[in-house]
mmCIF file of C-alpha atoms in Angstrom:
data_model
loop_
_atom_site.group_PDB
_atom_site.id
_atom_site.type_symbol
_atom_site.label_atom_id
_atom_site.label_comp_id
_atom_site.label_asym_id
_atom_site.label_seq_id
_atom_site.Cartn_x
_atom_site.Cartn_y
_atom_site.Cartn_z
ATOM 1 C CA LYS A 903 31.490 31.519 42.973
ATOM 2 C CA ALA A 904 31.188 27.740 42.974
ATOM 3 C CA GLY A 905 34.166 25.655 42.591
ATOM 4 C CA VAL A 906 34.880 22.416 40.181
ATOM 5 C CA THR A 907 32.263 19.563 40.849
ATOM 6 C CA GLN A 908 32.935 16.004 39.915
ATOM 7 C CA THR A 909 30.578 13.672 39.904
ATOM 8 C CA PRO A 910 30.084 10.510 40.883
ATOM 9 C CA ARG A 911 32.352 10.970 44.065
ATOM 10 C CA TYR A 912 32.794 7.127 44.670
ATOM 11 C CA LEU A 913 32.029 4.299 42.209
ATOM 12 C CA ILE A 914 32.685 0.684 41.841
ATOM 13 C CA LYS A 915 33.215 -1.055 38.937
ATOM 14 C CA THR A 916 34.367 -4.658 37.808
ATOM 15 C CA ARG A 917 37.010 -5.510 35.417
ATOM 16 C CA GLY A 918 35.880 -5.237 31.655
ATOM 17 C CA GLN A 919 33.234 -2.779 32.203
ATOM 18 C CA GLN A 920 33.397 1.061 31.419
ATOM 19 C CA VAL A 921 32.587 4.276 33.337
ATOM 20 C CA THR A 922 32.010 7.699 32.296
ATOM 21 C CA LEU A 923 32.820 10.836 35.113
ATOM 22 C CA SER A 924 31.859 14.124 35.042
ATOM 23 C CA CYS A 925 33.312 17.829 35.758
ATOM 24 C CA SER A 926 31.696 21.089 35.936
ATOM 25 C CA PRO A 927 34.296 23.748 35.752
ATOM 26 C CA ILE A 928 34.358 26.969 37.631
ATOM 27 C CA SER A 929 31.754 29.488 35.247
ATOM 28 C CA GLY A 930 34.195 31.144 32.847
ATOM 29 C CA HIS A 931 36.791 28.885 32.886
ATOM 30 C CA ARG A 932 37.061 27.417 29.332
ATOM 31 C CA SER A 933 40.020 24.994 29.804
ATOM 32 C CA VAL A 934 39.533 21.797 31.568
ATOM 33 C CA SER A 935 42.182 19.313 32.503
ATOM 34 C CA TRP A 936 42.130 15.478 33.362
ATOM 35 C CA TYR A 937 44.542 13.708 36.296
ATOM 36 C CA GLN A 938 44.825 10.600 37.464
ATOM 37 C CA GLN A 939 45.750 10.021 41.147
ATOM 38 C CA THR A 940 47.273 6.580 42.678
ATOM 39 C CA PRO A 941 49.641 5.812 45.344
ATOM 40 C CA GLY A 942 52.379 4.309 43.447
ATOM 41 C CA GLN A 943 52.275 7.070 40.775
ATOM 42 C CA GLY A 944 51.047 9.799 42.288
ATOM 43 C CA LEU A 945 49.668 12.787 39.926
ATOM 44 C CA GLN A 946 49.375 12.035 36.073
ATOM 45 C CA PHE A 947 48.028 14.166 33.417
ATOM 46 C CA LEU A 948 45.607 12.321 31.593
ATOM 47 C CA PHE A 949 44.408 15.287 29.042
ATOM 48 C CA GLU A 950 43.434 18.475 28.910
ATOM 49 C CA TYR A 951 40.205 20.548 26.957
ATOM 50 C CA PHE A 952 39.974 23.913 25.688
ATOM 51 C CA SER A 953 36.610 25.356 24.060
ATOM 52 C CA GLU A 954 35.620 21.443 23.212
ATOM 53 C CA THR A 955 38.743 20.663 21.303
ATOM 54 C CA GLN A 956 41.645 18.688 23.040
ATOM 55 C CA ARG A 957 44.764 20.304 23.387
ATOM 56 C CA ASN A 958 47.177 18.087 25.222
ATOM 57 C CA LYS A 959 47.073 14.238 25.972
ATOM 58 C CA GLY A 960 49.175 12.496 28.097
ATOM 59 C CA ASN A 961 50.385 9.225 27.939
ATOM 60 C CA PHE A 962 48.023 6.608 28.520
ATOM 61 C CA PRO A 963 46.228 3.856 26.818
ATOM 62 C CA GLY A 964 43.211 4.853 24.120
ATOM 63 C CA ARG A 965 40.983 3.284 26.616
ATOM 64 C CA PHE A 966 41.192 6.580 28.606
ATOM 65 C CA SER A 967 39.135 9.114 26.409
ATOM 66 C CA GLY A 968 37.241 12.785 27.061
ATOM 67 C CA ARG A 969 34.960 15.316 25.363
ATOM 68 C CA GLN A 970 34.337 18.842 26.354
ATOM 69 C CA PHE A 971 30.756 20.002 25.536
ATOM 70 C CA SER A 972 30.089 23.696 24.410
ATOM 71 C CA ASN A 973 29.221 24.812 28.260
ATOM 72 C CA SER A 974 32.634 23.830 29.359
ATOM 73 C CA ARG A 975 31.667 20.779 31.111
ATOM 74 C CA SER A 976 33.658 17.995 30.467
ATOM 75 C CA GLU A 977 33.527 14.055 30.634
ATOM 76 C CA MET A 978 35.998 11.205 30.742
ATOM 77 C CA ASN A 979 35.258 7.679 29.862
ATOM 78 C CA VAL A 980 37.698 4.652 30.478
ATOM 79 C CA SER A 981 36.614 1.335 28.493
ATOM 80 C CA THR A 982 37.725 -2.168 29.525
ATOM 81 C CA LEU A 983 38.408 -1.489 32.842
ATOM 82 C CA GLU A 984 41.436 -3.129 34.408
ATOM 83 C CA LEU A 985 42.557 -3.540 38.132
ATOM 84 C CA GLY A 986 44.789 -0.759 37.606
ATOM 85 C CA ASP A 987 42.718 2.240 36.896
ATOM 86 C CA SER A 988 41.571 2.359 40.198
ATOM 87 C CA ALA A 989 42.551 6.121 41.207
ATOM 88 C CA LEU A 990 41.441 9.209 42.401
ATOM 89 C CA TYR A 991 40.586 10.910 38.742
ATOM 90 C CA LEU A 992 40.952 14.565 39.674
ATOM 91 C CA CYS A 993 39.393 17.265 37.172
ATOM 92 C CA ALA A 994 40.987 20.757 37.154
ATOM 93 C CA SER A 995 39.760 23.921 35.764
ATOM 94 C CA ILE A 996 41.857 26.431 34.307
ATOM 95 C CA PRO A 997 41.108 30.414 34.026
ATOM 96 C CA ASP A 998 42.544 31.923 30.814
ATOM 97 C CA SER A 999 44.363 34.563 32.772
ATOM 98 C CA THR A 1000 46.680 32.645 34.839
ATOM 99 C CA GLY A 1001 47.338 28.983 34.025
ATOM 100 C CA GLU A 1002 46.168 28.030 37.551
ATOM 101 C CA LEU A 1003 44.698 24.599 38.248
ATOM 102 C CA PHE A 1004 41.769 24.705 40.282
ATOM 103 C CA PHE A 1005 41.290 21.172 41.168
ATOM 104 C CA GLY A 1006 37.378 19.480 42.426
ATOM 105 C CA GLU A 1007 37.414 16.791 45.040
ATOM 106 C CA GLY A 1008 38.042 14.153 42.668
ATOM 107 C CA SER A 1009 35.888 10.561 41.754
ATOM 108 C CA ARG A 1010 37.364 7.723 43.647
ATOM 109 C CA LEU A 1011 36.642 4.575 41.077
ATOM 110 C CA THR A 1012 37.400 1.249 42.820
ATOM 111 C CA VAL A 1013 37.569 -2.141 40.183
ATOM 112 C CA LEU A 1014 37.200 -4.984 41.354
ATOM 113 C CA GLY B 300 45.108 10.775 53.166
ATOM 114 C CA GLU B 301 44.258 7.606 51.229
ATOM 115 C CA SER B 302 44.733 9.117 48.122
ATOM 116 C CA VAL B 303 48.487 9.753 47.890
ATOM 117 C CA GLY B 304 51.475 8.036 48.081
ATOM 118 C CA LEU B 305 51.476 5.513 51.121
ATOM 119 C CA HIS B 306 55.677 5.967 51.509
ATOM 120 C CA LEU B 307 56.046 9.736 50.953
ATOM 121 C CA PRO B 308 58.633 11.559 52.538
ATOM 122 C CA THR B 309 57.591 12.997 55.501
ATOM 123 C CA LEU B 310 58.356 15.784 57.106
ATOM 124 C CA SER B 311 57.591 16.567 60.676
ATOM 125 C CA VAL B 312 57.995 20.010 63.037
ATOM 126 C CA GLN B 313 57.047 21.231 65.711
ATOM 127 C CA GLU B 314 53.941 23.784 66.068
ATOM 128 C CA GLY B 315 55.125 27.316 65.503
ATOM 129 C CA ASP B 316 58.114 26.077 63.586
ATOM 130 C CA ASN B 317 59.373 26.945 60.100
ATOM 131 C CA SER B 318 59.071 24.158 57.657
ATOM 132 C CA ILE B 319 61.113 24.021 54.381
ATOM 133 C CA ILE B 320 59.944 21.341 51.720
ATOM 134 C CA ASN B 321 61.876 20.504 48.662
ATOM 135 C CA CYS B 322 61.389 19.529 45.062
ATOM 136 C CA ALA B 323 63.405 18.751 42.514
ATOM 137 C CA TYR B 324 62.018 19.283 39.093
ATOM 138 C CA SER B 325 62.626 17.217 36.087
ATOM 139 C CA ASN B 326 62.535 19.599 32.749
ATOM 140 C CA SER B 327 65.198 22.954 32.593
ATOM 141 C CA ALA B 328 62.642 24.112 29.819
ATOM 142 C CA SER B 329 59.933 24.733 32.706
ATOM 143 C CA ASP B 330 58.808 27.766 33.182
ATOM 144 C CA TYR B 331 56.248 28.133 35.497
ATOM 145 C CA PHE B 332 55.793 25.978 39.026
ATOM 146 C CA ILE B 333 52.798 25.638 41.483
ATOM 147 C CA TRP B 334 52.648 24.328 44.713
ATOM 148 C CA TYR B 335 49.701 22.321 45.850
ATOM 149 C CA LYS B 336 48.624 21.144 49.317
ATOM 150 C CA GLN B 337 46.256 18.299 49.635
ATOM 151 C CA GLU B 338 44.316 17.142 52.732
ATOM 152 C CA SER B 339 43.044 13.874 53.150
ATOM 153 C CA GLY B 340 39.646 13.047 50.989
ATOM 154 C CA LYS B 341 40.230 16.374 49.023
ATOM 155 C CA GLY B 342 41.555 17.835 46.160
ATOM 156 C CA PRO B 343 44.715 19.862 45.616
ATOM 157 C CA GLN B 344 44.743 23.510 46.379
ATOM 158 C CA PHE B 345 46.726 26.159 45.157
ATOM 159 C CA ILE B 346 49.183 27.446 47.482
ATOM 160 C CA ILE B 347 51.185 29.712 45.476
ATOM 161 C CA ASP B 348 53.155 29.995 42.166
ATOM 162 C CA ILE B 349 55.966 31.282 40.428
ATOM 163 C CA ARG B 350 57.685 31.865 36.980
ATOM 164 C CA SER B 351 60.693 31.375 35.672
ATOM 165 C CA ASN B 352 61.742 35.138 35.577
ATOM 166 C CA MET B 353 61.356 35.412 39.202
ATOM 167 C CA ASP B 354 63.737 33.361 41.817
ATOM 168 C CA LYS B 355 61.624 34.091 45.008
ATOM 169 C CA ARG B 356 57.512 34.923 45.413
ATOM 170 C CA GLN B 357 56.118 35.530 48.927
ATOM 171 C CA GLY B 358 52.354 34.953 50.164
ATOM 172 C CA GLN B 359 50.571 35.010 53.293
ATOM 173 C CA ARG B 360 53.078 32.700 55.498
ATOM 174 C CA VAL B 361 54.433 31.095 52.605
ATOM 175 C CA THR B 362 57.361 31.574 50.151
ATOM 176 C CA VAL B 363 59.069 29.580 47.192
ATOM 177 C CA LEU B 364 62.300 29.833 45.874
ATOM 178 C CA LEU B 365 63.351 28.571 42.474
ATOM 179 C CA ASN B 366 66.720 27.722 41.984
ATOM 180 C CA LYS B 367 66.881 27.068 37.696
ATOM 181 C CA THR B 368 70.440 26.196 37.841
ATOM 182 C CA VAL B 369 69.886 23.177 39.979
ATOM 183 C CA LYS B 370 66.551 23.014 39.005
ATOM 184 C CA HIS B 371 64.957 22.934 42.625
ATOM 185 C CA LEU B 372 61.997 24.835 44.288
ATOM 186 C CA SER B 373 61.228 24.929 47.845
ATOM 187 C CA LEU B 374 58.111 26.050 49.930
ATOM 188 C CA GLN B 375 58.945 27.769 53.181
ATOM 189 C CA ILE B 376 55.903 27.712 55.783
ATOM 190 C CA ALA B 377 56.254 30.130 58.425
ATOM 191 C CA ALA B 378 55.031 29.544 61.950
ATOM 192 C CA THR B 379 53.840 26.025 60.807
ATOM 193 C CA GLN B 380 50.313 25.228 62.120
ATOM 194 C CA PRO B 381 48.487 21.981 62.682
ATOM 195 C CA GLY B 382 46.219 23.150 59.744
ATOM 196 C CA ASP B 383 49.154 23.127 57.308
ATOM 197 C CA SER B 384 49.312 18.962 58.082
ATOM 198 C CA ALA B 385 48.593 17.772 54.308
ATOM 199 C CA VAL B 386 50.515 16.568 51.393
ATOM 200 C CA TYR B 387 52.307 19.145 49.244
ATOM 201 C CA PHE B 388 53.264 18.504 45.520
ATOM 202 C CA CYS B 389 55.399 20.699 43.100
ATOM 203 C CA ALA B 390 54.068 20.927 39.770
ATOM 204 C CA GLU B 391 56.031 22.292 36.413
ATOM 205 C CA ASN B 392 54.829 23.425 33.255
ATOM 206 C CA TRP B 393 56.394 24.213 30.202
ATOM 207 C CA GLY B 394 55.194 25.184 26.523
ATOM 208 C CA TYR B 395 51.764 24.862 24.992
ATOM 209 C CA GLY B 396 48.686 24.360 27.371
ATOM 210 C CA GLN B 397 48.292 23.263 30.745
ATOM 211 C CA ASN B 398 49.732 19.844 31.241
ATOM 212 C CA PHE B 399 51.708 19.926 34.618
ATOM 213 C CA VAL B 400 53.990 17.096 35.626
ATOM 214 C CA PHE B 401 53.427 16.983 39.250
ATOM 215 C CA GLY B 402 56.404 15.868 42.036
ATOM 216 C CA PRO B 403 55.673 12.685 44.378
ATOM 217 C CA GLY B 404 54.729 15.030 47.138
ATOM 218 C CA THR B 405 55.920 15.388 50.927
ATOM 219 C CA ARG B 406 53.660 14.680 53.394
ATOM 220 C CA LEU B 407 53.713 17.670 56.641
ATOM 221 C CA SER B 408 53.070 16.569 60.145
ATOM 222 C CA VAL B 409 52.933 19.356 62.554
ATOM 223 C CA LEU B 410 53.599 18.069 66.226
ATOM 224 C CA PRO B 411 51.647 19.578 68.827
#
């Protein structure tokens, strides 16, 4: 069974730009969560999608948004990038039955 | 690894010894807990989970203990091996959905 796939793995942007990150969950998983990981703040919850609906949202500004498609693939978007948005963005795929998070390898975003 | 805290608490143990990693969680209403291991350059990997109706759960070489009275979790690793070197996170969840709150992490260093 293929794991969680995140693309791109690495990217560099400049302040003010926007970025879109993609996540393909494990086949059969309908729930996807996104987390931001930084050295200073650790792992912080961004949002969760289940069957194309946002089910939960963390405490991040409106510049951070996401969506989920009918095939459960998810994207997150960050607009008007700031230096502090530099982080590892992790996507987690969750089976209906257990609630355990299966993480991808992450997308490392550097904002210059 | 580069994606996790630069000043994490570090536990150094000799290869073959047992390791105990502690975590204080934040919400007395949390009812599901997971321990994750994160190696450098990778996403967090599930180790073991426990629900609030249990106080102990064992896996292969790992045991999780839950003390709800003092909101404390511990992860015990038996016969620690070099491959166990990583950052370990506890995560708690309550209520609806899959928005986990992660602890700051502990870096485990296994000495030869």
